[in-house]
C-alpha positions as MATLAB code, in Angstrom:
seq = 'XXXXXXXXXXXXXXXXXXXXXXXXXXXXXXXXXXXXXXXXXXXXXXXXXXXXXXXXXXXXXXXXXXXXXXXXXXXXXXXXXXXXXXXXXXXXXXXXXXXXXXXXXXXXXXXXXXXXXXXXXXXXXXXXXXXXXXXXXXXXXXXXXXXXXXXXXXXXXXXXXXXXXXXXXXXXXXXXXXXXXXXXXXXXXXXXXXXXXXXXXXXXXXXXXXXXXXXXXXXXXXXXXXXXXXXXXXXXXXXXXXXXXXXXXXXXXXXXXXXXXXXXXXXXXXXXXXXXXXXXXXXXXXXXXXXXXXXXXXXXXXXXXXXXXXXXXXXXXXXXXXXXXXXXXXXXXXXXXXXXXXXXXXXXXXXXXXXXXXXXXXXXXXXXXXXXXXXXXXX';
ca = [
     -16.301    9.752   -9.383;
     -18.560    7.021   -8.049;
     -17.500    3.378   -7.864;
     -19.938    2.644  -10.692;
     -17.827    4.857  -12.976;
     -14.812    2.647  -12.335;
     -15.889   -0.332  -14.447;
     -14.383   -0.433  -17.944;
     -14.991   -2.847  -20.814;
     -11.625   -4.298  -21.836;
     -11.633   -5.214  -25.521;
      -8.579   -7.460  -25.655;
     -10.555  -10.676  -25.114;
     -13.845  -10.187  -26.954;
     -16.138  -13.144  -27.781;
     -15.072  -15.035  -30.907;
     -16.677  -17.668  -33.106;
     -13.374  -19.531  -33.523;
     -11.096  -19.720  -30.444;
      -8.065  -20.192  -32.713;
      -8.819  -17.067  -34.770;
      -8.676  -13.800  -32.787;
     -10.163  -11.907  -35.731;
     -13.398  -13.961  -35.660;
     -15.193  -11.630  -33.255;
     -18.789  -12.598  -32.528;
     -20.175   -9.172  -33.434;
     -23.779  -10.027  -32.582;
     -22.901  -11.154  -29.049;
     -20.556   -8.210  -28.554;
     -23.353   -5.834  -29.610;
     -25.705   -7.424  -27.073;
     -23.090   -7.093  -24.334;
     -22.491   -3.446  -25.243;
     -26.230   -2.718  -25.088;
     -26.529   -4.166  -21.576;
     -23.342   -2.444  -20.431;
     -24.550    0.941  -21.729;
     -28.095    0.447  -20.447;
     -26.738   -0.055  -16.948;
     -24.874    3.265  -17.112;
     -21.325    2.132  -17.936;
     -19.534    3.623  -20.946;
     -15.732    3.119  -21.036;
     -14.064    0.944  -23.719;
     -10.363    0.074  -23.712;
      -8.729   -1.151  -26.909;
      -5.429   -1.126  -28.779;
      -4.119   -1.032  -32.316;
      -3.005   -4.628  -31.767;
      -5.953   -6.287  -30.012;
      -7.574   -9.123  -31.971;
      -4.967   -8.509  -34.681;
      -6.392   -5.046  -35.303;
     -10.057   -6.075  -35.422;
     -10.963   -4.950  -31.883;
     -11.167   -1.313  -32.987;
     -13.408   -2.221  -35.929;
     -15.692   -4.220  -33.634;
     -16.019   -1.230  -31.287;
     -16.883    0.962  -34.241;
     -19.719   -1.385  -35.222;
     -20.997   -2.036  -31.696;
     -20.569    1.402  -30.135;
     -19.553    4.251  -32.437;
     -22.134    3.543  -35.163;
     -24.932    2.849  -32.679;
     -24.538    5.448  -29.902;
     -24.034    9.234  -29.736;
     -20.350   10.181  -29.396;
     -20.877   11.985  -26.089;
     -22.404    8.860  -24.515;
     -19.216    6.751  -24.481;
     -15.485    6.970  -23.845;
     -12.768    5.189  -25.825;
      -9.175    4.534  -24.839;
      -6.733    3.392  -27.521;
      -2.992    2.664  -27.505;
      -0.133    3.438  -29.879;
       1.754    0.197  -30.786;
       5.157    0.967  -29.278;
       6.925   -2.113  -30.662;
       6.572   -1.038  -34.308;
       7.681    2.588  -33.894;
      10.699    3.463  -36.013;
      10.468    7.271  -36.116;
       8.565   10.243  -34.724;
       6.270   10.245  -37.775;
       5.031    6.766  -36.889;
       3.112    8.145  -33.905;
       0.867   10.258  -36.121;
       0.616    7.501  -38.717;
      -0.696    4.927  -36.250;
      -2.943    7.400  -34.453;
      -4.484    8.285  -37.802;
      -5.153    4.599  -38.518;
      -6.626    4.083  -35.053;
      -9.020    7.023  -35.421;
     -10.069    5.781  -38.871;
     -10.677    2.220  -37.673;
     -12.783    3.482  -34.774;
     -14.592    6.104  -36.855;
     -14.001    8.863  -34.290;
     -12.296   12.265  -34.333;
     -10.696   12.175  -30.884;
      -9.774    9.780  -28.088;
     -11.061   10.198  -24.578;
      -7.824    8.540  -23.457;
      -4.684    7.904  -25.522;
      -1.899    5.673  -24.227;
       1.554    4.648  -25.337;
       1.200    0.878  -25.228;
       3.162   -1.408  -22.920;
       6.107    0.541  -21.610;
       8.797   -1.889  -20.483;
      12.591   -1.953  -20.762;
      13.052   -2.495  -24.517;
       9.886   -0.736  -25.654;
      10.554    2.334  -23.519;
      13.671    2.850  -25.648;
      11.562    2.655  -28.804;
       9.104    5.197  -27.408;
      11.979    7.501  -26.456;
      13.541    7.258  -29.911;
      10.184    7.999  -31.547;
       9.514   10.896  -29.109;
       6.152    9.311  -28.302;
       5.669   11.088  -24.974;
       6.183   14.487  -26.584;
       3.826   13.465  -29.400;
       0.931   12.498  -27.117;
       1.421   15.731  -25.172;
       1.007   17.655  -28.444;
      -2.021   15.521  -29.368;
      -3.684   16.472  -26.109;
      -2.950   20.143  -26.760;
      -4.473   19.777  -30.250;
      -7.625   18.072  -28.940;
      -6.895   14.650  -30.437;
      -6.884   13.200  -26.924;
      -8.608   14.447  -23.794;
      -6.331   12.525  -21.422;
      -2.959   10.876  -22.007;
      -0.687    8.334  -20.373;
       0.799    4.895  -20.898;
       0.240    1.268  -19.998;
       3.076   -0.207  -17.983;
       4.506   -3.731  -17.695;
       7.721   -3.592  -15.723;
       9.143   -3.009  -12.262;
       9.035    0.062  -10.062;
      12.523    1.365  -10.844;
      11.656    1.874  -14.525;
       8.296    3.431  -13.666;
      10.081    5.885  -11.354;
      12.410    6.852  -14.209;
       9.535    7.414  -16.638;
       7.452    9.430  -14.190;
      10.346   11.636  -13.148;
      10.904   12.533  -16.806;
       7.327   12.780  -18.119;
       4.941   12.590  -15.176;
       4.326   16.330  -14.981;
       2.185   16.382  -18.161;
       0.607   12.913  -18.011;
      -2.822   12.075  -16.585;
      -2.927    8.289  -16.193;
      -0.806    5.193  -15.776;
      -2.435    1.869  -16.590;
      -1.006   -0.830  -14.319;
      -1.309   -4.575  -14.073;
      -2.794   -4.796  -10.609;
      -4.534   -7.601   -8.726;
      -4.439   -9.159   -5.290;
      -2.243  -12.028   -6.505;
       0.471   -9.636   -7.783;
       0.056   -6.939   -5.120;
       3.123   -7.967   -3.081;
       4.810  -10.110   -5.751;
       8.459   -9.006   -6.009;
       8.598   -9.874   -9.723;
       5.676   -7.536  -10.537;
       5.917   -4.907   -7.754;
       2.298   -3.826   -8.233;
       2.095   -2.182   -4.814;
       5.295   -0.182   -5.362;
       4.134    0.911   -8.824;
       0.772    1.995   -7.433;
       2.493    4.021   -4.700;
       4.666    5.779   -7.289;
       1.548    6.865   -9.209;
       0.014    8.165   -5.978;
       3.236   10.070   -5.242;
       3.089   11.749   -8.664;
      -0.640   12.484   -8.402;
      -1.548   10.362  -11.427;
      -4.746    8.364  -11.827;
      -4.348    4.593  -11.952;
      -6.305    2.515  -14.450;
      -6.171   -1.225  -13.791;
      -5.606   -4.005  -16.317;
      -5.483   -7.728  -15.548;
      -7.521   -7.570  -12.313;
      -8.087  -11.321  -12.829;
      -4.526  -11.952  -14.088;
      -5.725  -13.261  -17.443;
      -8.211  -15.602  -15.761;
      -5.707  -17.196  -13.365;
      -7.530  -15.747  -10.362;
     -10.924  -17.176  -11.310;
      -9.767  -20.539  -12.691;
      -8.775  -21.834   -9.283;
      -8.473  -25.374   -7.900;
     -11.510  -26.829   -6.180;
     -10.207  -26.402   -2.637;
      -9.685  -22.654   -3.137;
     -13.105  -22.317   -4.766;
     -14.555  -24.005   -1.688;
     -12.700  -21.543    0.550;
     -14.405  -18.662   -1.275;
     -17.827  -20.304   -1.040;
     -17.354  -20.898    2.662;
     -16.197  -17.313    3.231;
     -19.089  -15.785    1.269;
     -21.355  -17.985   -0.865;
     -23.147  -14.962   -2.357;
     -20.163  -13.356   -4.094;
     -18.175  -14.645   -7.087;
     -14.401  -15.039   -7.019;
     -14.191  -12.417   -9.769;
     -16.147   -9.896   -7.697;
     -13.574  -10.066   -4.895;
     -10.768   -9.382   -7.369;
     -12.594   -6.436   -8.976;
     -13.440   -4.947   -5.591;
      -9.841   -5.281   -4.408;
      -8.722   -3.003   -7.241;
     -11.625   -0.545   -7.206;
     -11.367   -0.052   -3.430;
      -7.955    1.596   -3.860;
      -8.381    5.393   -3.720;
      -6.149    6.275   -6.682;
      -7.721    3.650   -8.949;
     -10.206    5.397  -11.248;
     -10.895    2.571  -13.709;
     -10.836   -1.233  -13.528;
     -10.907   -3.068  -16.846;
     -12.340   -6.497  -17.422;
     -11.895   -8.419  -20.664;
     -15.214  -10.205  -21.091;
     -15.904  -12.882  -23.674;
     -19.069  -14.236  -22.031;
     -22.378  -12.624  -21.141;
     -22.245  -14.158  -17.655;
     -18.943  -12.391  -16.982;
     -20.437   -9.060  -18.028;
     -23.522   -9.492  -15.839;
     -21.449  -10.517  -12.822;
     -19.163   -7.495  -13.204;
     -22.099   -5.144  -13.700;
     -23.676   -6.463  -10.510;
     -20.401   -5.950   -8.610;
     -20.181   -2.284   -9.565;
     -23.897   -1.508   -9.404;
     -23.923   -2.745   -5.805;
     -20.344   -1.878   -4.939;
     -18.973   -2.510   -1.469;
     -15.508   -1.334   -0.460;
     -13.369   -4.289    0.546;
     -13.364   -4.779    4.314;
     -10.335   -5.495    6.486;
     -11.407   -9.119    6.954;
     -11.898   -9.532    3.178;
      -8.441   -8.097    2.507;
      -6.930  -10.546    4.972;
      -8.814  -13.419    3.351;
      -7.533  -12.443   -0.123;
      -3.969  -12.327    1.193;
      -4.391  -15.918    2.394;
      -5.945  -17.003   -0.911;
      -3.156  -15.333   -2.901;
      -0.514  -17.228   -0.962;
      -2.416  -20.480   -1.388;
      -2.934  -19.994   -5.140;
       0.704  -19.045   -5.747;
       1.759  -22.315   -4.124;
      -0.347  -24.274   -6.642;
       0.538  -22.502   -9.897;
       3.250  -24.012  -12.057;
       3.735  -20.729  -13.959;
       2.231  -17.293  -13.076;
       1.320  -16.477  -16.713;
      -1.339  -13.815  -17.391;
      -1.712  -14.864  -21.065;
      -1.059  -11.364  -22.425;
       0.534  -12.896  -25.539;
       3.431  -10.470  -25.998;
       5.902  -13.362  -25.855;
       4.353  -14.975  -28.933;
       5.039  -11.903  -31.078;
       8.646  -11.928  -29.860;
       9.231  -15.676  -30.341;
      11.022  -16.466  -33.651;
       9.458  -19.955  -33.587;
       5.942  -18.589  -32.831;
       5.457  -21.088  -29.985;
       1.990  -20.540  -28.415;
       3.571  -20.061  -24.989;
       0.493  -18.864  -23.036;
      -1.562  -21.826  -24.258;
       1.108  -24.248  -23.090;
       1.332  -22.540  -19.709;
      -2.467  -22.650  -19.316;
      -2.401  -26.429  -19.876;
       0.590  -26.733  -17.537;
      -1.192  -24.855  -14.742;
      -4.367  -26.891  -15.194;
      -2.360  -30.084  -14.997;
      -0.563  -28.902  -11.852;
      -3.873  -28.017  -10.205;
      -5.477  -31.332  -11.222;
      -2.561  -33.819  -11.280;
      -4.923  -36.790  -11.158;
      -6.353  -35.966  -14.608;
      -4.751  -37.363  -17.769;
      -6.700  -35.118  -20.146;
      -4.076  -32.359  -20.112;
      -1.479  -34.622  -21.715;
      -3.889  -34.995  -24.631;
      -4.329  -31.198  -24.794;
      -0.534  -30.816  -24.761;
      -0.113  -33.251  -27.650;
      -2.924  -31.654  -29.657;
      -1.463  -28.158  -29.255;
       1.944  -29.392  -30.377;
       0.377  -31.068  -33.417;
      -1.904  -28.152  -34.370;
       0.589  -25.332  -33.808;
       4.261  -25.454  -32.736;
       5.774  -27.986  -30.308;
       6.980  -26.517  -27.032;
      10.346  -28.238  -27.422;
      10.997  -26.192  -30.576;
      12.277  -23.512  -28.187;
      15.869  -22.622  -29.140;
      16.615  -20.868  -25.815;
      17.349  -17.640  -27.704;
      15.820  -15.640  -24.848;
      14.107  -13.093  -27.127;
      10.854  -13.539  -25.222;
      12.327  -12.655  -21.834;
      12.258   -8.875  -22.300;
       8.601   -8.988  -23.286;
       7.150  -11.145  -20.518;
       4.999   -8.944  -18.303;
       5.367  -11.487  -15.458;
       9.189  -11.772  -15.752;
       8.983  -15.536  -16.213;
      12.046  -17.473  -17.375;
      10.089  -18.789  -20.352;
      12.714  -21.125  -21.897;
      13.318  -22.771  -18.523;
       9.595  -23.176  -17.841;
       8.984  -24.613  -21.317;
      11.666  -27.205  -20.608;
      10.007  -28.085  -17.278;
       6.646  -28.251  -19.020;
       7.913  -30.718  -21.614;
       9.472  -32.879  -18.908;
       6.227  -32.736  -16.919;
       4.116  -34.062  -19.791;
       6.667  -36.474  -21.192;
       7.687  -38.029  -17.883;
       4.613  -37.258  -15.776;
       6.316  -35.834  -12.691;
       5.212  -32.856  -10.613;
       6.336  -29.340  -11.627;
       7.366  -28.823   -8.015;
      10.127  -31.428   -8.147;
];
């Protein structure tokens, strides 16, 4: 596999015509992005039953399946673990996924988002045994799971099922690499130990890595003015030997073109670049109020439907630019348009679903105090 084959089109954050409506996919722009992506020799699309409230698969059907020969592209899809109630549900959802996409088989089929509570659901529904059978029956060419938890759980899963799996999809980026709450490095090493390919999600940590304060942006420009911040993050992941695919969720044409350029002219990360990224990771961590990747799983778990990632995005922006008053206005508007952050009842339901292991109720309380009283999140 060449480095060019490692660049995958993540379809969790497709372009939309209405930022408040995930189903409003800008099909025309997505089609244009697909055409450029395919023309440049890339062909891997990652989606899920849940992405864009189920519309991501339909958009891929229109942009890819109905416009290109089946052998010219690869599609990865994911069984929605959180709604599994029985073994039969696996086949039911897989059937819906195939129908939405308009295909007869998956190139890659995952069990979606294995973590503590959802691993139990997958076990009860015998999902691992089901995807093994689906591979044997030709419904999937390769099988595995996406993972959002710490290394001890991954070790347990791999010891039980690793002998018949092909891939583990990990959240992996240079900011999380040595983070003890994510344990990306340890999880990667476990996959290497079991001989499984690693596919990477969140190489930009939901945009946190690229939306950096001005002083860090200047550090990158000074270090290498010819390369984007995103390109460093993508190269960090793709330079790892066991990583066979790096996904990028792209909602803008500029993002697509930058990523294409990175992989068309790929350079393995040098020792000095690795050292520089370690320094930048430490510096960025010190500035973030909350290390949220904006995956959105907490919203589905929240009984009050508080738009937690949106609040944390505003919180981080305010922490990075404390001199600006605009973020207080954004905070008030979000509370008025959706659900106020202080509607949190501290039930803790969200905690099991946070891929970053954030104490969400505590951080929401700090966030409210920050905007209501105007003091720093760092105390």
